Short mmCIF file of C-alpha atoms and ligand atoms in Angstrom, two decimals:
data_model
loop_
_atom_site.label_atom_id
_atom_site.label_comp_id
_atom_site.label_asym_id
_atom_site.label_seq_id
_atom_site.Cartn_x
_atom_site.Cartn_y
_atom_site.Cartn_z
CA MET N 27 25.63 19.50 -168.88
CA ASN N 28 28.86 18.61 -167.13
CA GLU N 29 29.33 20.28 -163.72
CA ARG N 30 32.96 21.06 -164.47
CA TYR N 31 31.91 23.71 -167.01
CA SER N 32 29.24 25.31 -164.77
CA ARG N 33 31.06 28.66 -164.36
CA GLN N 34 31.60 28.97 -168.07
CA VAL N 35 27.96 28.05 -168.79
CA LEU N 36 26.84 30.76 -166.34
CA PHE N 37 28.74 33.31 -168.40
CA PRO N 38 26.09 34.93 -170.67
CA GLY N 39 28.37 34.95 -173.73
CA ILE N 40 28.59 31.15 -173.64
CA GLY N 41 25.62 29.52 -171.89
CA LYS N 42 24.51 25.90 -172.38
CA GLU N 43 24.24 26.31 -176.11
CA GLY N 44 27.74 27.78 -176.38
CA GLN N 45 29.20 25.02 -174.24
CA ALA N 46 27.63 22.41 -176.50
CA LYS N 47 29.19 24.14 -179.50
CA ILE N 48 32.62 24.31 -177.83
CA SER N 49 32.53 20.59 -177.10
CA SER N 50 31.68 19.76 -180.71
CA LYS N 51 34.51 21.80 -182.28
CA HIS N 52 38.08 21.18 -183.39
CA VAL N 53 40.94 23.62 -182.73
CA LEU N 54 44.35 23.42 -184.38
CA ILE N 55 47.27 25.06 -182.56
CA ILE N 56 50.45 25.59 -184.53
CA GLY N 57 53.34 25.51 -182.05
CA ALA N 58 53.60 24.21 -178.49
CA GLY N 59 55.95 26.82 -177.05
CA ALA N 60 54.79 29.60 -174.74
CA LEU N 61 51.72 30.75 -176.73
CA GLY N 62 50.82 27.19 -177.69
CA SER N 63 51.02 25.94 -174.08
CA GLY N 64 48.82 28.73 -172.77
CA ASN N 65 46.17 28.47 -175.49
CA ALA N 66 46.11 24.67 -175.34
CA GLU N 67 45.61 24.66 -171.57
CA ILE N 68 42.78 27.21 -171.64
CA LEU N 69 40.92 25.46 -174.45
CA THR N 70 41.41 22.01 -172.93
CA ARG N 71 40.03 23.26 -169.62
CA ALA N 72 37.18 24.96 -171.53
CA GLY N 73 36.22 21.55 -172.91
CA VAL N 74 36.87 21.89 -176.64
CA GLY N 75 35.92 18.70 -178.50
CA ARG N 76 39.16 18.10 -180.33
CA LEU N 77 42.54 19.76 -180.07
CA THR N 78 45.42 19.16 -182.46
CA ILE N 79 48.79 20.64 -181.61
CA ILE N 80 51.99 20.46 -183.65
CA ASP N 81 55.55 21.33 -182.67
CA ARG N 82 59.04 20.55 -184.00
CA ASP N 83 61.08 21.17 -180.86
CA TYR N 84 61.76 19.43 -177.54
CA VAL N 85 61.60 20.76 -173.98
CA GLU N 86 64.67 22.57 -172.64
CA ALA N 87 65.41 24.22 -169.28
CA SER N 88 65.08 27.74 -170.70
CA ASN N 89 61.43 26.99 -171.64
CA LEU N 90 60.25 26.45 -168.07
CA GLN N 91 60.10 30.16 -167.17
CA ARG N 92 57.05 30.65 -169.43
CA GLN N 93 55.91 27.44 -171.15
CA GLN N 94 53.31 26.38 -168.63
CA LEU N 95 52.66 22.80 -169.73
CA TYR N 96 56.21 21.58 -169.05
CA THR N 97 58.11 20.33 -166.04
CA GLU N 98 61.71 19.63 -165.00
CA GLU N 99 61.00 15.96 -165.69
CA ASP N 100 60.19 16.76 -169.34
CA VAL N 101 63.52 18.60 -169.60
CA ALA N 102 65.43 15.68 -168.08
CA GLU N 103 63.75 13.28 -170.52
CA LYS N 104 64.25 15.65 -173.49
CA LEU N 105 60.63 15.04 -174.45
CA PRO N 106 59.37 16.59 -177.66
CA LYS N 107 57.06 19.48 -176.73
CA ALA N 108 54.14 17.91 -178.58
CA ALA N 109 54.49 14.64 -176.64
CA ALA N 110 54.88 16.40 -173.27
CA ALA N 111 51.94 18.69 -174.06
CA GLU N 112 49.71 15.76 -174.99
CA LYS N 113 50.52 13.98 -171.72
CA ARG N 114 49.71 17.07 -169.64
CA LEU N 115 46.56 18.06 -171.58
CA LYS N 116 45.11 14.56 -171.29
CA ALA N 117 45.75 14.67 -167.53
CA ILE N 118 43.91 18.01 -167.33
CA ASN N 119 40.83 16.92 -169.28
CA ALA N 120 40.46 13.34 -170.46
CA ALA N 121 37.27 14.20 -172.37
CA VAL N 122 39.17 16.29 -174.93
CA GLU N 123 40.42 14.39 -177.94
CA VAL N 124 44.02 15.59 -177.99
CA ARG N 125 46.24 14.82 -180.94
CA ALA N 126 49.88 15.88 -180.79
CA ILE N 127 52.14 15.89 -183.83
CA ILE N 128 55.92 15.97 -183.52
CA GLY N 129 57.10 17.69 -186.67
CA ASP N 130 57.53 20.79 -188.75
CA ALA N 131 54.36 22.63 -189.79
CA THR N 132 55.23 22.55 -193.50
CA PRO N 133 52.68 23.95 -195.99
CA GLU N 134 51.98 20.37 -197.09
CA LEU N 135 51.18 19.23 -193.54
CA LEU N 136 49.20 22.40 -192.79
CA GLU N 137 46.93 21.77 -195.76
CA GLU N 138 46.32 18.26 -194.48
CA LEU N 139 45.72 19.29 -190.86
CA VAL N 140 43.47 22.29 -191.49
CA THR N 141 40.69 20.21 -193.07
CA GLY N 142 37.71 19.98 -190.73
CA VAL N 143 39.21 22.44 -188.24
CA ASP N 144 36.95 25.19 -186.83
CA VAL N 145 39.58 27.59 -185.48
CA MET N 146 43.34 27.76 -185.89
CA ILE N 147 45.69 29.48 -183.42
CA ASP N 148 49.06 30.94 -184.29
CA ALA N 149 51.66 29.97 -181.71
CA THR N 150 54.66 29.82 -183.99
CA ASP N 151 57.93 31.68 -183.67
CA ASN N 152 58.60 32.20 -187.34
CA PHE N 153 57.34 34.21 -190.22
CA GLU N 154 57.40 31.48 -192.85
CA THR N 155 54.99 29.23 -190.94
CA ARG N 156 52.67 32.15 -190.15
CA MET N 157 52.39 33.05 -193.81
CA ALA N 158 51.71 29.42 -194.73
CA MET N 159 49.01 29.31 -192.02
CA ASN N 160 47.53 32.49 -193.44
CA ASP N 161 47.31 30.98 -196.93
CA ALA N 162 45.91 27.67 -195.64
CA ALA N 163 43.28 29.57 -193.62
CA GLN N 164 42.18 31.49 -196.72
CA LYS N 165 42.20 28.45 -199.00
CA TYR N 166 40.17 26.25 -196.60
CA ASN N 167 38.08 29.04 -195.09
CA VAL N 168 39.21 28.62 -191.47
CA PRO N 169 39.30 31.60 -189.08
CA TRP N 170 42.54 32.01 -187.15
CA ILE N 171 44.14 34.20 -184.54
CA TYR N 172 47.52 35.77 -185.01
CA GLY N 173 49.65 36.36 -181.94
CA ALA N 174 53.24 37.39 -181.28
CA CYS N 175 55.32 38.64 -178.41
CA VAL N 176 58.84 39.72 -177.50
CA GLY N 177 60.12 41.29 -174.29
CA SER N 178 57.14 43.09 -172.76
CA PHE N 179 55.53 43.78 -176.15
CA GLY N 180 52.75 41.70 -177.62
CA MET N 181 50.10 41.83 -180.32
CA SER N 182 47.16 39.92 -181.70
CA PHE N 183 44.71 40.04 -184.57
CA SER N 184 41.73 37.88 -185.55
CA ILE N 185 41.48 36.86 -189.18
CA ILE N 186 38.20 35.67 -190.69
CA PRO N 187 38.47 34.68 -194.38
CA GLY N 188 36.18 36.71 -196.62
CA LYS N 189 35.59 39.29 -193.90
CA THR N 190 38.75 40.75 -192.36
CA PRO N 191 42.06 41.60 -194.01
CA CYS N 192 44.55 38.70 -193.91
CA LEU N 193 48.09 38.68 -192.53
CA ASN N 194 49.50 39.27 -196.00
CA CYS N 195 47.28 42.40 -196.32
CA LEU N 196 48.49 43.67 -192.94
CA LEU N 197 52.12 43.47 -194.02
CA ARG N 198 51.47 46.50 -196.22
CA THR N 199 50.83 48.65 -193.13
CA ILE N 200 52.50 46.93 -190.17
CA PRO N 201 56.12 45.65 -190.17
CA LEU N 202 55.35 42.25 -188.67
CA GLN N 203 58.49 40.50 -189.89
CA GLY N 204 60.54 42.02 -187.08
CA MET N 205 58.23 40.45 -184.52
CA THR N 206 59.26 36.88 -185.07
CA CYS N 207 62.54 36.44 -183.21
CA ASP N 208 62.74 36.37 -179.44
CA THR N 209 66.38 37.44 -179.24
CA GLY N 210 65.45 40.28 -176.89
CA GLY N 211 64.21 37.94 -174.18
CA ILE N 212 60.69 37.79 -172.83
CA ILE N 213 58.74 37.97 -169.60
CA SER N 214 55.96 35.50 -168.93
CA PRO N 215 53.17 38.10 -168.41
CA THR N 216 53.60 39.19 -172.03
CA VAL N 217 52.91 35.63 -173.15
CA GLN N 218 49.86 35.35 -170.89
CA MET N 219 48.43 38.61 -172.19
CA VAL N 220 48.70 37.51 -175.83
CA VAL N 221 47.31 34.09 -174.88
CA SER N 222 44.34 35.77 -173.17
CA HIS N 223 43.58 37.77 -176.30
CA GLN N 224 43.90 34.72 -178.55
CA ALA N 225 41.94 32.30 -176.36
CA ALA N 226 39.11 34.78 -175.80
CA GLU N 227 38.81 35.26 -179.56
CA ALA N 228 38.90 31.49 -180.04
CA LEU N 229 36.02 31.04 -177.58
CA LYS N 230 33.95 33.69 -179.41
CA MET N 231 34.58 31.89 -182.70
CA LEU N 232 33.79 28.46 -181.21
CA VAL N 233 30.42 29.66 -179.91
CA GLU N 234 29.91 31.46 -183.26
CA ASP N 235 29.48 34.88 -181.68
CA TRP N 236 30.96 36.58 -184.75
CA GLN N 237 29.69 40.00 -183.64
CA ALA N 238 31.91 39.82 -180.58
CA VAL N 239 35.09 38.99 -182.51
CA ARG N 240 37.57 41.88 -182.31
CA THR N 241 38.11 43.69 -185.60
CA SER N 242 41.03 45.87 -184.47
CA PHE N 243 44.72 45.04 -184.25
CA VAL N 244 45.68 45.08 -180.59
CA SER N 245 49.19 45.71 -179.27
CA PHE N 246 50.58 46.49 -175.84
CA ASP N 247 53.76 47.00 -173.87
CA LEU N 248 53.34 45.77 -170.32
CA TRP N 249 56.57 47.42 -169.09
CA ARG N 250 55.83 50.82 -170.58
CA ASN N 251 52.10 50.63 -169.80
CA GLN N 252 51.05 51.25 -173.39
CA TYR N 253 47.92 49.81 -175.01
CA THR N 254 46.85 50.44 -178.57
CA SER N 255 44.01 49.23 -180.74
CA MET N 256 44.12 50.00 -184.46
CA LYS N 257 41.12 49.79 -186.76
CA MET N 258 41.96 47.53 -189.69
CA THR N 259 38.82 47.78 -191.79
CA LYS N 260 40.65 49.62 -194.59
CA ALA N 261 43.67 47.29 -194.62
CA LYS N 262 42.03 44.67 -196.87
CA PHE N 263 43.90 44.76 -200.18
CA ALA N 264 42.06 43.69 -203.34
CA GLY N 265 45.32 42.65 -205.02
CA CYS N 266 46.43 40.47 -202.11
CA LEU N 267 47.88 37.16 -203.35
CA SER N 268 46.56 35.35 -200.27
CA CYS N 269 42.99 36.69 -200.01
CA GLY N 270 42.40 38.88 -203.09
CA GLU N 271 40.53 38.18 -206.31
CA GLU N 272 43.57 36.77 -208.12
CA ARG N 273 44.91 34.77 -205.22
CA THR N 274 47.67 32.20 -205.72
CA TYR N 275 48.43 31.25 -202.09
CA PRO N 276 52.18 31.84 -202.63
CA TYR N 277 53.19 30.58 -199.18
CA LEU N 278 51.71 27.14 -199.78
CA ASP N 279 54.05 26.68 -202.71
CA HIS N 280 56.61 24.01 -201.92
CA LYS N 281 59.29 25.88 -203.83
CA ASN N 282 59.06 28.62 -201.21
CA MET N 283 59.80 26.27 -198.35
CA THR N 284 63.24 26.41 -196.80
CA LYS N 285 64.76 23.13 -195.76
CA THR N 286 67.45 24.66 -193.61
CA THR N 287 66.43 27.23 -191.01
CA VAL N 288 68.23 29.05 -188.21
CA LEU N 289 65.94 28.74 -185.20
CA CYS N 290 64.79 31.94 -183.62
CA GLY N 291 67.03 33.47 -180.97
CA ARG N 292 69.07 30.31 -180.62
CA ASP N 293 72.40 28.97 -181.71
CA THR N 294 70.58 26.23 -183.60
CA VAL N 295 69.94 25.20 -187.21
CA GLN N 296 67.09 22.92 -188.26
CA ILE N 297 67.57 20.65 -191.26
CA ARG N 298 64.65 18.89 -192.86
CA PRO N 299 65.26 16.17 -195.49
CA SER N 300 63.62 16.88 -198.86
CA THR N 301 61.51 13.75 -198.56
CA ALA N 302 60.14 12.75 -195.17
CA ALA N 303 61.66 9.50 -193.98
CA GLU N 304 60.86 7.22 -191.09
CA ILE N 305 64.15 6.58 -189.31
CA SER N 306 64.74 3.68 -186.96
CA LEU N 307 66.20 5.61 -184.03
CA GLU N 308 67.17 2.43 -182.26
CA ARG N 309 69.25 1.18 -185.16
CA LEU N 310 70.84 4.58 -185.70
CA ALA N 311 71.72 4.81 -181.99
CA GLY N 312 73.43 1.42 -182.23
CA GLN N 313 75.43 2.43 -185.30
CA LEU N 314 76.52 5.75 -183.81
CA SER N 315 77.52 4.18 -180.51
CA THR N 316 79.68 1.69 -182.39
CA LEU N 317 81.37 4.64 -184.12
CA GLY N 318 82.20 6.08 -180.69
CA TYR N 319 79.57 8.80 -180.44
CA ASN N 320 77.91 9.63 -177.13
CA VAL N 321 74.23 8.98 -177.87
CA LYS N 322 71.19 9.49 -175.63
CA GLY N 323 67.55 9.23 -176.53
CA ASN N 324 63.91 8.45 -175.90
CA PRO N 325 61.28 6.89 -178.20
CA TYR N 326 60.91 10.20 -180.09
CA LEU N 327 64.45 11.49 -180.64
CA LEU N 328 68.19 10.89 -180.39
CA SER N 329 70.71 13.34 -179.01
CA VAL N 330 74.26 12.94 -180.34
CA GLU N 331 77.20 14.75 -178.72
CA MET N 332 79.93 15.83 -181.11
CA GLU N 333 83.14 17.77 -180.62
CA ASN N 334 81.66 21.24 -181.11
CA GLU N 335 77.97 20.62 -181.69
CA ARG N 336 75.09 18.59 -180.41
CA MET N 337 72.64 17.12 -182.87
CA VAL N 338 69.09 16.04 -182.08
CA ILE N 339 67.51 13.70 -184.63
CA PHE N 340 63.76 13.06 -184.86
CA GLN N 341 61.99 10.03 -186.34
CA ASP N 342 61.04 11.90 -189.51
CA GLY N 343 64.71 12.52 -190.37
CA ARG N 344 64.59 16.12 -189.21
CA ALA N 345 67.52 17.33 -187.12
CA LEU N 346 68.37 20.26 -184.88
CA ILE N 347 72.04 21.16 -184.78
CA HIS N 348 72.89 23.09 -181.63
CA GLY N 349 76.05 25.17 -181.36
CA THR N 350 76.03 26.78 -184.79
CA LYS N 351 74.17 29.39 -186.84
CA ASP N 352 76.09 28.53 -190.00
CA LEU N 353 73.74 26.77 -192.46
CA THR N 354 76.51 25.24 -194.58
CA HIS N 355 78.40 23.97 -191.57
CA ALA N 356 75.18 22.54 -190.12
CA LYS N 357 74.54 20.65 -193.39
CA THR N 358 78.04 19.17 -193.22
CA VAL N 359 77.44 17.98 -189.66
CA TYR N 360 74.05 16.54 -190.68
CA GLN N 361 75.50 14.62 -193.61
CA ARG N 362 78.36 13.29 -191.47
CA ILE N 363 75.77 11.54 -189.29
CA LEU N 364 72.84 10.81 -191.62
CA GLY N 365 74.60 10.58 -194.98
ZN1 ZN Q 17 45.09 39.49 -197.84
#
């Protein structure tokens, strides 16, 4: 057994056998923001076999206060979070097979990615993706760990298909929709506390210590010094469309996918083309420069300065339009550049 994991192997809950299990497993992390960075670093250091991480955004200065994988250099280079995360995680532990995906975690892509995954971790900032994760987890029988935070308030819950209630069941008792937008700001300790809860649960699942997995819904407020743990055994709903007897997995339905989204807590709209396209960024940069636009970029994305907005275009045709929350206006700007 590798010396680098000796302290973890000494821990009775893991041991040599647990370490061997950890190194043979595959974790999927949805989102590479604050929660994604923290979880990815812990699991990479813990020596997970494979780690797949997906994110649609790129690194900005306001991320550095809490998104621990990123540096000022990543901000200067406007690196996509997934690419920057991959670089850092590989430097931390070269033995982990890290795969980073720059893109939107659409239901279609989630269904593809979740196959063969042992544990999935929620590190998204939006409700739509969480619900799609929840359906994918139920459909493909993958345990996952919900986590969310805002300000000094955080919460987490472990979901095991066929055993615990699912996120869709919980919605009947807990108003989780309000917990998706970080408009109220956030302090880094809140992130770390949710990450600690999620990563500990992930380790229990990876070593298959199912008895140890928490069955209650945990929430806390680090500023007000409040900690609560709610029993959720009765929350499982037989008529649930995601985990019940007559399940339809409504959030995996493509018709329910939005193509235009206002990004959480930001003056930014994301536009995703209806069919994924591979764009030649180099050619597009040339065309736009000829038209007089100020264009900057790296191998993953282009940033185009316009009079009132700034547009960032990714290889898959997806774009972030900064400087507006107006969906219709954002579409107009998008079409002006990409037709
Ligand atoms: Zn359910």
